[in-house]
Amino acid sequence: MVTAIKATKIGARATATLLAGTMLSGAALAQTATQTAPAPAPAAAQAAPAPVTPQVTRTIKSIRVQGSQRIEPETVMSYTRLRVGDAYTNETVDQAIKDLLASELLADVSIEGVESGDLVIRIRENPVINRVIYEGNKRLKEDKIKKEVKLAPRQIFTRTAVRADVARIIELYRRQGRFAAVVEPKMVSLDQNRVDVIFEVHEGPKSKVRQINIIGNEVFSDGKLRGEMATKTSSLMHLMSSNTSYDQDRLAYDQQKLRQFYLTNGYADFRVISAVAELTPDKKDFIITYVVEEGPRYKFGPVTVDSAIRDFDDKKLAAALSIKEGQWYDAKAVEDTVEQLSETAGIAGYAFADVRPEFQRDKDSLTMAMNFHIAEANRTYIERIDITGNRQTQDKVIRREFRVAEGDAFNTFLVKRSQDRINSLGYFQDKFEIERVEGSAPDRIVLKANVEERANGELTLSAGFSSLEQFILQASIRQRNFRGMGQTVSASVDYSSYSKSLELGFTEPYLFDKNIALGGTIFRRDYNAFNYIGSDRSTTYSQVSTGFQLVAGVPLTEYWTLSGRYYLAQDNVTLDKSSFYSDTNNDGILDTCDPLKAGRYYCEAVGNRLTSLIGVTLTYDSLNSRIRPSRGSRLSVSGDFAGVGGDVRYLRARLDGDKYWNVGKGFIASLSVEGGYIHSLEKATTPGSDPVRITDRFYLGEPQFRGFDIRGVGPRVQRYSYTGTVAGGDQLLVTDKDQVTDDAIGGKAYYLTKAELEIPLGAGAAEMGLRPSIFVMAGSLFSITKPGKTIEFEQAKNTDGSLKYNTDGSPSLLPKDNLVKDSAGNQYYIVSASDPTNSGALTTCAVGYSVNASTPCAGTSVNAVYNNQIAPFYERYVGDSAMPRISIGFGVNWNSPFGPLRIDVAKTLLHAKGDDTKLVTFNVGTQF
């Protein structure tokens, strides 16, 4: 007799099967006990049918639910078909158990009292999840896993849900290329029927692409085709690439890349027959195999244009196309031609012109005849311009950059120009595009500018080290879109070993909503110039500039802008008295700049000067972006006149030009040219000096001219000392660079050109912010009056009267007597040692002694002239040549974890005597 039926989730079906089997076995045994086994039936006789056990039908008298804690008994009953008063059988009870387990609310179910009709449903509820814990996940952060899994605290625990979440986690790892990842779920039982679910993750290594095999290619090598693919094999060459891991989507993309490559090279019948990725047994690597069929190579046949728009001349359009009959077939050229014709139609006002290429393939002659059909279209007008997404920026700031207005005829060129101008603002996301949507009528179009604002306020504190200025500390605050009106407000403080500055600035790009820009800057700049004594820098003069500048600009055309400026600054140039001044009056006060210590050119620069300057600049700008341009050009020509009052008078002209090309596949080529000339309107104060002051001249070197040190190019004065004496016969020039004083004195003219090619890297390197480039530069700084010698030393002579030279070829120079006088010009003497009272004292008396020139000389001692001998040194003026200096090298910009980093390695191919070259330069800082 069966009195109870019990099943769990896992064993429900097995329990039901076991129950039915037990009943059938009991009937068979009863029959065997009353009958003997029959003789075997003849082969031709048909077997008798098996007896059928009749079903026993009973009536449910009562139903009770036991074991429920959270779930109401009525809820349990709702999942079954058992009702009081209904008839039931063993199959009915078995189905009730299955239904209850299928609800996923219960872990165990049993039904008792089947024989009596008083049914008792005993249940054990599924536990409630207390916590979901992840262990071992290092490469995949917990927050990313939580977004995908369904299990969460306070939910009902079920094994089905656990298995589903395990599959989801494994899929996440596979998306990262970790096909060896294993997830083991564990359950920890707690009191009150609660559990902690633990997912133990064994991430395993990233599954790389070990090998890429290509079968069927005869024209192009395996290496060439692999180079066209986005997927790369795991090797040292692709160490920085993120494309070495297997990605199923990338596999499909690579097939498209292969097809695109062959189609651009004339193989119109090319196809990829199969692409198979096999996982190695250790699940660490993939081997990808492509089977391809190249087919024959085609050339373009006749190329024609068939336009249904009456404004177009078919023959003229066809003649202007870049593809010609006889050229190798190129699918990319066909796409470019479609775009070219669409742009042409857009410029003429047909925004929705439908250009369709029609192919006529001749497999016998291997030619592809092309006909570009331009369907009939209506001239399009701009219905409206919608601007969305600008939460802070006012609509007018965006609308004033549009080159078209509502009601104008549509023009593709002007819409593209509007897009470039909005991008150049720098207020919105990169690669912003104006969307074109059909308007309310076929001849109407809606332009949608859906912008996404970026943060335009910048608060920066940075510290770092520069090969140019050594320790650097900077603090700045700038709002490039102040009040959402496009205004710029800025304040900055810079401090380094050689420069300090404080600046406040404001710019209004549209004054009174007119297309007039007005800006101004107030500044205080403290700059310490320096020279080199060997590899050590020595501060020479200090220049403190305090003043302001006003700038106003107005556009002349779409691309040309005219701007004017007024500059007023007080410059105070000083030298360190302890290093470069002398006591000319012997009164203990350092009161005169000593050319022997500083050089004539530095002594001439000392003083206060007021510079009042007006200038004008004419600018042409067609760049697609002023932040990071990839196409277009910019040319600026400026002239300045200093002399509207003030103490300085000169004319200065400068030219600055840049041209950018997007040469395809992410490569950006650029050519930059700059130059300048300054002409003084004053006369030189002394022979051997230039009327253009040393602080107003041009300088060239790091960072503008890579491959050279700061101020490393152009005119300079080098001072060499001597060892030994002429009399001793061992006088030699000291040529050790560490003991040579090297002063860059600038020039009045300069030019600099640079050709650079920015090289794209893989997605991984791009995410790191790496932008490498190669470059070649040429330039020069020149044209300055040769400075007069600080002092003329007499050259020694041989016994025959000829000039004497040292064994190293340098001139033999004699020390120079420096007769010391007082402030009134009276010669000083040293009292003779024979004078018992004033021996060794300084006096203005040739005979006797006097405290000063106003008192009479007393005594009879004959005094010697006071002579402060100056040791000889040799001055060499070098570098004043327009000959181009040339350098070549490579560099990389990197948005590193330490802040923006720029490293350049440049080798000078051509330089002049005296130039300071430098192989590696860098600049790094940290923002916090």
Coordinates of N, CA and C in Angstrom, one line a residue, residues 55-215:
Q55 N -7.4 1.9 -13.0 CA -7.1 3.0 -12.1 C -8.1 3.1 -11.0
V56 N -7.5 3.4 -9.8 CA -8.4 3.5 -8.6 C -8.7 5.0 -8.5
T57 N -10.0 5.3 -8.5 CA -10.4 6.7 -8.3 C -10.9 7.0 -6.9
R58 N -10.4 8.1 -6.3 CA -10.9 8.4 -5.0 C -11.3 9.9 -5.0
T59 N -11.9 10.3 -3.8 CA -12.3 11.7 -3.7 C -11.6 12.4 -2.6
I60 N -11.2 13.6 -2.9 CA -10.4 14.4 -1.9 C -11.3 14.9 -0.8
K61 N -11.0 14.5 0.4 CA -11.9 14.9 1.6 C -11.3 16.2 2.2
S62 N -10.0 16.3 2.3 CA -9.5 17.6 2.8 C -8.0 17.7 2.3
I63 N -7.6 19.0 2.4 CA -6.2 19.3 1.9 C -5.6 20.3 3.0
R64 N -4.4 19.9 3.4 CA -3.7 20.8 4.4 C -2.2 21.0 3.9
V65 N -1.7 22.1 4.2 CA -0.3 22.5 3.8 C 0.5 22.6 5.0
Q66 N 1.6 21.9 5.1 CA 2.5 21.9 6.3 C 3.9 22.3 5.8
G67 N 4.6 23.1 6.6 CA 6.0 23.6 6.4 C 6.1 24.9 5.8
S68 N 5.0 25.6 5.5 CA 5.1 27.0 4.9 C 5.6 28.0 5.9
Q69 N 6.5 28.8 5.6 CA 7.0 29.9 6.4 C 6.6 31.3 5.9
R70 N 7.1 31.5 4.7 CA 6.8 32.8 4.0 C 5.7 32.7 3.1
I71 N 5.5 31.5 2.5 CA 4.4 31.4 1.5 C 3.1 31.0 2.1
E72 N 2.1 31.7 1.8 CA 0.7 31.3 2.3 C 0.3 30.0 1.7
P73 N -0.5 29.2 2.6 CA -1.0 27.9 2.1 C -1.9 28.1 0.8
E74 N -2.6 29.2 0.7 CA -3.5 29.4 -0.4 C -2.6 29.5 -1.7
T75 N -1.4 30.2 -1.5 CA -0.5 30.3 -2.7 C 0.0 29.0 -3.1
V76 N 0.3 28.1 -2.1 CA 0.8 26.7 -2.5 C -0.3 26.0 -3.3
M77 N -1.6 26.1 -2.8 CA -2.7 25.4 -3.4 C -2.9 25.9 -4.8
S78 N -2.6 27.2 -5.0 CA -2.9 27.8 -6.3 C -2.1 27.2 -7.5
Y79 N -1.0 26.6 -7.1 CA -0.1 26.0 -8.1 C -0.5 24.5 -8.4
T80 N -1.5 24.0 -7.8 CA -2.0 22.6 -8.0 C -3.4 22.6 -8.5
R81 N -3.9 21.5 -9.0 CA -5.2 21.3 -9.5 C -6.1 20.5 -8.5
L82 N -5.5 20.3 -7.3 CA -6.2 19.5 -6.3 C -7.2 20.4 -5.5
R83 N -8.5 20.0 -5.5 CA -9.5 20.7 -4.8 C -10.4 19.7 -4.0
V84 N -10.8 20.2 -2.8 CA -11.7 19.3 -2.0 C -13.0 19.0 -2.7
G85 N -13.3 17.6 -2.7 CA -14.5 17.2 -3.4 C -14.2 16.6 -4.8
D86 N -13.0 16.9 -5.4 CA -12.7 16.5 -6.7 C -12.2 15.0 -6.6
A87 N -12.4 14.3 -7.7 CA -11.8 12.9 -7.8 C -10.3 13.0 -8.1
Y88 N -9.5 12.1 -7.7 CA -8.1 12.1 -8.0 C -7.6 10.7 -8.1
T89 N -6.5 10.6 -8.8 CA -5.8 9.3 -9.0 C -4.3 9.5 -8.6
N90 N -3.5 8.5 -8.7 CA -2.1 8.6 -8.4 C -1.4 9.6 -9.4
E91 N -1.9 9.5 -10.6 CA -1.3 10.5 -11.6 C -1.6 11.9 -11.3
T92 N -2.8 12.1 -10.8 CA -3.2 13.5 -10.4 C -2.3 14.0 -9.3
V93 N -2.0 13.1 -8.3 CA -1.1 13.6 -7.2 C 0.3 13.8 -7.8
D94 N 0.7 12.9 -8.7 CA 2.1 13.1 -9.2 C 2.2 14.4 -10.0
Q95 N 1.2 14.8 -10.8 CA 1.2 16.0 -11.5 C 1.2 17.2 -10.6
A96 N 0.5 17.1 -9.4 CA 0.5 18.2 -8.4 C 1.9 18.5 -7.9
I97 N 2.7 17.4 -7.7 CA 4.1 17.5 -7.2 C 4.9 18.2 -8.3
K98 N 4.7 17.8 -9.5 CA 5.5 18.5 -10.6 C 5.1 20.0 -10.7
D99 N 3.9 20.3 -10.6 CA 3.5 21.7 -10.7 C 4.1 22.5 -9.6
L100 N 4.1 22.0 -8.4 CA 4.7 22.7 -7.3 C 6.2 22.9 -7.4
L101 N 6.9 21.9 -7.9 CA 8.3 22.1 -8.1 C 8.6 23.0 -9.2
A102 N 7.7 23.0 -10.3 CA 7.9 24.0 -11.4 C 7.8 25.4 -11.0
S103 N 7.1 25.7 -9.9 CA 7.0 27.1 -9.4 C 8.3 27.7 -9.0
E104 N 9.3 26.9 -8.7 CA 10.6 27.4 -8.3 C 10.5 28.1 -7.0
L105 N 9.5 27.8 -6.2 CA 9.4 28.4 -4.9 C 9.8 27.4 -3.8
L106 N 9.8 26.1 -4.2 CA 10.0 25.1 -3.2 C 11.2 24.3 -3.5
A107 N 11.9 23.8 -2.4 CA 13.0 22.9 -2.6 C 12.7 21.5 -2.4
D108 N 11.6 21.2 -1.7 CA 11.2 19.8 -1.5 C 9.6 19.7 -1.3
V109 N 9.0 18.7 -1.9 CA 7.5 18.5 -1.8 C 7.2 17.1 -1.6
S110 N 6.3 16.8 -0.7 CA 5.7 15.4 -0.5 C 4.2 15.5 -0.2
I111 N 3.5 14.5 -0.7 CA 2.0 14.5 -0.4 C 1.7 13.2 0.3
E112 N 1.1 13.3 1.5 CA 0.7 12.1 2.3 C -0.9 12.0 2.4
G113 N -1.4 10.8 2.8 CA -2.8 10.6 2.9 C -3.5 10.4 1.6
V114 N -2.7 9.8 0.6 CA -3.3 9.5 -0.7 C -4.4 8.5 -0.6
E115 N -4.2 7.5 0.3 CA -5.2 6.4 0.4 C -6.5 6.8 1.0
S116 N -6.4 7.7 2.0 CA -7.5 8.1 2.8 C -8.3 9.3 2.2
G117 N -7.7 10.0 1.4 CA -8.3 11.2 0.8 C -8.1 12.5 1.6
D118 N -7.5 12.3 2.8 CA -7.1 13.5 3.6 C -5.6 13.9 3.2
L119 N -5.5 14.7 2.2 CA -4.2 15.0 1.7 C -3.4 16.0 2.6
V120 N -2.2 15.7 2.8 CA -1.3 16.6 3.5 C -0.1 17.0 2.6
I121 N 0.0 18.2 2.2 CA 1.1 18.6 1.3 C 2.2 19.2 2.2
R122 N 3.3 18.5 2.3 CA 4.5 18.9 3.1 C 5.5 19.6 2.2
I123 N 5.9 20.8 2.5 CA 6.8 21.5 1.7 C 8.0 22.0 2.4
R124 N 9.1 22.2 1.7 CA 10.3 22.9 2.2 C 10.6 24.0 1.3
E125 N 10.5 25.3 1.7 CA 10.6 26.4 0.9 C 12.1 26.6 0.4
N126 N 12.2 27.2 -0.8 CA 13.6 27.6 -1.3 C 14.1 28.7 -0.3
P127 N 15.4 28.7 -0.1 CA 15.9 29.7 0.9 C 15.9 31.1 0.2
V128 N 16.0 32.1 1.0 CA 16.2 33.5 0.6 C 17.6 33.9 0.5
I129 N 18.0 34.6 -0.6 CA 19.4 35.0 -0.7 C 19.7 36.1 0.2
N130 N 20.8 35.9 1.0 CA 21.2 36.9 2.0 C 22.2 37.9 1.3
R131 N 23.3 37.3 0.6 CA 24.3 38.1 -0.1 C 24.7 37.3 -1.3
V132 N 25.1 38.1 -2.3 CA 25.8 37.5 -3.5 C 27.2 38.0 -3.5
I133 N 28.2 37.1 -3.4 CA 29.6 37.4 -3.3 C 30.3 36.9 -4.5
Y134 N 31.3 37.7 -4.9 CA 32.1 37.4 -6.1 C 33.6 37.3 -5.6
E135 N 34.2 36.2 -5.9 CA 35.6 36.0 -5.5 C 36.5 35.6 -6.7
G136 N 37.7 36.2 -6.8 CA 38.6 35.9 -7.8 C 38.5 36.7 -9.1
N137 N 37.6 37.7 -9.1 CA 37.4 38.5 -10.3 C 38.3 39.7 -10.2
K138 N 39.4 39.7 -10.9 CA 40.4 40.8 -10.9 C 40.3 41.6 -12.2
R139 N 40.1 40.9 -13.3 CA 40.1 41.6 -14.6 C 38.7 42.2 -14.9
L140 N 37.7 41.7 -14.2 CA 36.4 42.2 -14.4 C 35.8 42.7 -13.1
K141 N 35.6 44.0 -13.0 CA 35.1 44.6 -11.8 C 33.7 44.1 -11.4
E142 N 33.5 44.1 -10.1 CA 32.2 43.6 -9.6 C 31.0 44.4 -10.1
D143 N 31.2 45.7 -10.3 CA 30.0 46.5 -10.7 C 29.6 46.1 -12.1
K144 N 30.5 45.7 -13.0 CA 30.2 45.3 -14.3 C 29.4 43.9 -14.3
I145 N 29.8 43.0 -13.3 CA 29.2 41.7 -13.2 C 27.8 41.9 -12.7
K146 N 27.6 42.8 -11.7 CA 26.3 43.0 -11.1 C 25.2 43.5 -12.1
K147 N 25.7 44.2 -13.2 CA 24.8 44.7 -14.2 C 24.2 43.6 -15.0
E148 N 24.8 42.4 -15.0 CA 24.4 41.3 -15.9 C 23.7 40.2 -15.1
V149 N 24.1 39.9 -13.9 CA 23.5 38.8 -13.2 C 22.1 39.2 -12.7
K150 N 21.2 38.2 -12.4 CA 19.9 38.4 -12.0 C 19.7 38.2 -10.5
L151 N 20.6 37.3 -9.9 CA 20.4 37.0 -8.5 C 20.8 38.3 -7.7
A152 N 20.0 38.5 -6.6 CA 20.3 39.7 -5.8 C 19.8 39.4 -4.4
P153 N 20.2 40.1 -3.3 CA 19.7 39.8 -2.0 C 18.2 40.0 -1.9
R154 N 17.6 39.2 -1.0 CA 16.2 39.2 -0.7 C 15.4 38.5 -1.9
Q155 N 16.1 37.9 -2.8 CA 15.4 37.1 -3.8 C 15.3 35.6 -3.4
I156 N 14.5 34.9 -4.1 CA 14.4 33.4 -3.8 C 15.5 32.7 -4.6
F157 N 16.2 31.9 -3.8 CA 17.3 31.1 -4.4 C 16.7 29.9 -5.2
T158 N 17.2 29.8 -6.5 CA 16.9 28.6 -7.3 C 18.1 28.2 -8.1
R159 N 18.2 26.9 -8.3 CA 19.4 26.5 -9.0 C 19.4 26.9 -10.5
T160 N 18.2 27.0 -11.0 CA 18.0 27.4 -12.4 C 18.6 28.8 -12.6
A161 N 18.3 29.7 -11.6 CA 18.8 31.1 -11.7 C 20.3 31.1 -11.5
V162 N 20.8 30.3 -10.7 CA 22.3 30.2 -10.5 C 22.9 29.8 -11.8
R163 N 22.4 28.8 -12.4 CA 23.0 28.3 -13.6 C 23.0 29.4 -14.7
A164 N 21.9 30.1 -14.8 CA 21.8 31.2 -15.8 C 22.8 32.3 -15.5
D165 N 23.0 32.6 -14.3 CA 24.0 33.7 -13.9 C 25.4 33.2 -14.2
V166 N 25.7 32.0 -14.0 CA 27.0 31.5 -14.3 C 27.3 31.6 -15.8
A167 N 26.3 31.3 -16.6 CA 26.4 31.4 -18.0 C 26.6 32.9 -18.4
R168 N 25.9 33.8 -17.7 CA 26.1 35.2 -18.0 C 27.5 35.7 -17.7
I169 N 28.0 35.3 -16.6 CA 29.4 35.7 -16.1 C 30.4 35.2 -17.1
I170 N 30.3 33.9 -17.5 CA 31.2 33.4 -18.5 C 31.2 34.1 -19.8
E171 N 30.0 34.5 -20.2 CA 29.8 35.3 -21.4 C 30.5 36.6 -21.3
L172 N 30.5 37.3 -20.2 CA 31.2 38.5 -20.0 C 32.7 38.3 -20.2
Y173 N 33.2 37.3 -19.6 CA 34.6 37.0 -19.8 C 35.0 36.7 -21.2
R174 N 34.1 36.0 -21.9 CA 34.4 35.7 -23.3 C 34.4 36.9 -24.1
R175 N 33.6 37.9 -23.8 CA 33.6 39.2 -24.5 C 35.0 39.9 -24.3
Q176 N 35.7 39.6 -23.2 CA 37.0 40.1 -23.0 C 38.1 39.2 -23.6
G177 N 37.7 38.2 -24.2 CA 38.6 37.3 -24.8 C 39.2 36.2 -23.8
R178 N 38.5 36.0 -22.7 CA 39.0 35.0 -21.7 C 38.1 33.8 -21.8
F179 N 38.4 32.9 -22.7 CA 37.6 31.7 -23.0 C 37.9 30.6 -22.0
A180 N 38.9 30.7 -21.3 CA 39.3 29.7 -20.3 C 38.7 30.0 -18.9
A181 N 37.9 31.0 -18.8 CA 37.3 31.4 -17.5 C 36.3 30.3 -17.0
V182 N 36.4 30.0 -15.7 CA 35.5 29.1 -15.1 C 34.8 29.7 -13.9
V183 N 33.5 29.5 -13.7 CA 32.8 30.1 -12.6 C 32.2 28.9 -11.8
E184 N 32.5 28.8 -10.5 CA 31.9 27.8 -9.7 C 31.0 28.4 -8.6
P185 N 29.7 28.1 -8.7 CA 28.8 28.6 -7.7 C 28.8 27.8 -6.4
K186 N 28.7 28.5 -5.3 CA 28.7 27.8 -4.0 C 27.6 28.4 -3.2
M187 N 27.0 27.6 -2.3 CA 25.9 28.1 -1.4 C 26.3 27.8 0.0
V188 N 26.2 28.8 0.9 CA 26.5 28.7 2.3 C 25.1 28.9 3.0
S189 N 24.7 27.8 3.7 CA 23.4 27.9 4.5 C 23.5 28.7 5.7
L190 N 22.5 29.5 6.0 CA 22.4 30.3 7.2 C 21.1 30.0 7.9
D191 N 21.0 30.6 9.1 CA 19.8 30.4 9.9 C 18.6 31.1 9.2
Q192 N 17.4 30.8 9.6 CA 16.2 31.3 9.1 C 16.0 31.1 7.6
N193 N 16.5 29.9 7.1 CA 16.4 29.5 5.8 C 16.9 30.6 4.8
R194 N 18.1 31.1 5.1 CA 18.8 32.0 4.2 C 20.1 31.4 3.7
V195 N 20.6 31.9 2.6 CA 21.8 31.4 2.1 C 22.7 32.6 1.5
D196 N 24.0 32.4 1.5 CA 24.9 33.3 0.8 C 25.3 32.5 -0.5
V197 N 25.2 33.2 -1.6 CA 25.6 32.7 -2.9 C 27.0 33.2 -3.2
I198 N 27.9 32.3 -3.5 CA 29.3 32.7 -3.8 C 29.6 32.2 -5.2
F199 N 30.1 33.2 -6.0 CA 30.6 32.8 -7.4 C 32.1 32.9 -7.3
E200 N 32.7 31.7 -7.3 CA 34.2 31.6 -7.4 C 34.6 31.7 -8.8
V201 N 35.4 32.7 -9.2 CA 35.8 32.9 -10.6 C 37.3 32.6 -10.7
H202 N 37.5 31.7 -11.7 CA 38.9 31.4 -12.1 C 39.0 32.0 -13.5
E203 N 39.6 33.2 -13.6 CA 39.6 34.0 -14.8 C 40.4 33.4 -16.0
G204 N 41.5 32.8 -15.6 CA 42.3 32.2 -16.7 C 43.0 33.3 -17.5
P205 N 43.9 32.9 -18.4 CA 44.6 33.9 -19.3 C 43.7 34.4 -20.4
K206 N 44.1 35.5 -20.9 CA 43.3 36.1 -22.1 C 43.6 35.2 -23.3
S207 N 42.6 34.8 -24.0 CA 42.8 33.9 -25.1 C 43.2 34.8 -26.3
K208 N 44.5 34.6 -26.7 CA 45.1 35.4 -27.8 C 44.9 34.7 -29.1
V209 N 45.2 35.4 -30.2 CA 45.2 34.8 -31.5 C 46.6 34.4 -31.8
R210 N 46.9 33.1 -31.8 CA 48.2 32.6 -32.0 C 48.6 32.6 -33.4
Q211 N 47.7 32.4 -34.3 CA 48.1 32.2 -35.7 C 46.9 32.6 -36.6
I212 N 47.2 33.2 -37.7 CA 46.2 33.5 -38.7 C 46.6 32.9 -40.0
N213 N 45.9 31.9 -40.5 CA 46.2 31.2 -41.7 C 45.3 31.7 -42.9
I214 N 45.8 31.9 -44.0 CA 45.0 32.3 -45.2 C 45.3 31.3 -46.3
I215 N 44.3 30.7 -46.8 CA 44.4 29.7 -47.9 C 43.7 30.2 -49.2

